């Protein structure tokens, strides 16, 4: 395949193949698998669906291999969404056994797709297991920050399984370290973006949130829930924390796009630039909204009162 050729992923075909696999599960497992698939559609899950063909186009990988990896990505993503729900306590008690069973079956099917591609002795398998261990360690990230191996990137660590498979079938022009670094930066940007959008829900559910951590610097415990919520609002209203957070996402996404150019994937780079532009614009919009609220609140509270200087001194002296 020519460099950067990016065949359009046939989403309908992937969905159909997913449905054929789910049909072997039986009821109600099939229904839950198909319901989970509806939650992970593009454009919200673009990287999971398109990264294999984007990297495949850059590395000269056969299109059918890239499509096989895409199907594995989608099956694996569905499994991970269910595991996340179980870990977060978002599954009803009577549905926990079904969710756990379906997650396991979906992940088994995802891994099985690599069977014809790699022999049992391939180091790919140990890397796969290490990557999943890394992901499962991401449940508690208090104090996490960026670095050579950013803890926030662990949330998207399974995305690296398919990326590594494509890289192993590639032409060897770039190192895995470059691919890994590019994905780490991109995944940190995505994690920060999710936390910006979900901070209130995360606080309510007792989940650690990077944006809350950046605003408060306090433990995210049950007893700190209300004080942390108030501290985040103060930071948004007085320090422009939301805009700064979205700008950080944009900066990281642009850095990831630069790395994508280095590894030869124009398609991935373009996607990351668009992500950066959207995050920057969203930061401006959110900040304007909160500043308008702050201005209105100030007007309502102080609009009809004479303003006195600090210390009660009138203009011109005592």
PDB file of C-alpha atoms in Angstrom, residues 32 39 53 58 64 82 87 112 141-142 151 157 182 201 203 238 266-267 318:
ATOM      1  CA  UNK A  32     -25.407  -6.699  25.930  1.00  0.00           C
ATOM      2  CA  UNK A  39     -21.700   3.113  22.695  1.00  0.00           C
ATOM      3  CA  UNK A  53      -5.380   1.849   8.808  1.00  0.00           C
ATOM      4  CA  UNK A  58       2.249   4.942   6.800  1.00  0.00           C
ATOM      5  CA  UNK A  64      -6.615  -6.727   5.107  1.00  0.00           C
ATOM      6  CA  UNK A  82     -17.789  -3.197  30.160  1.00  0.00           C
ATOM      7  CA  UNK A  87     -14.862  -1.090  37.959  1.00  0.00           C
ATOM      8  CA  UNK A 112      -8.027 -14.619  18.867  1.00  0.00           C
ATOM      9  CA  UNK A 141      -4.016   7.847  39.324  1.00  0.00           C
ATOM     10  CA  UNK A 142      -3.937  10.292  42.215  1.00  0.00           C
ATOM     11  CA  UNK A 151       0.204   7.468  33.998  1.00  0.00           C
ATOM     12  CA  UNK A 157      -3.017   1.547  26.842  1.00  0.00           C
ATOM     13  CA  UNK A 182       3.294   9.634  19.942  1.00  0.00           C
ATOM     14  CA  UNK A 201     -19.871  13.192  37.143  1.00  0.00           C
ATOM     15  CA  UNK A 203     -16.749  13.754  41.578  1.00  0.00           C
ATOM     16  CA  UNK A 238     -11.509  33.229  39.037  1.00  0.00           C
ATOM     17  CA  UNK A 266      -0.283  12.361   7.833  1.00  0.00           C
ATOM     18  CA  UNK A 267      -3.792  11.040   8.531  1.00  0.00           C
ATOM     19  CA  UNK A 318     -10.466  59.350  55.554  1.00  0.00           C
TER      20      UNK A 318
END
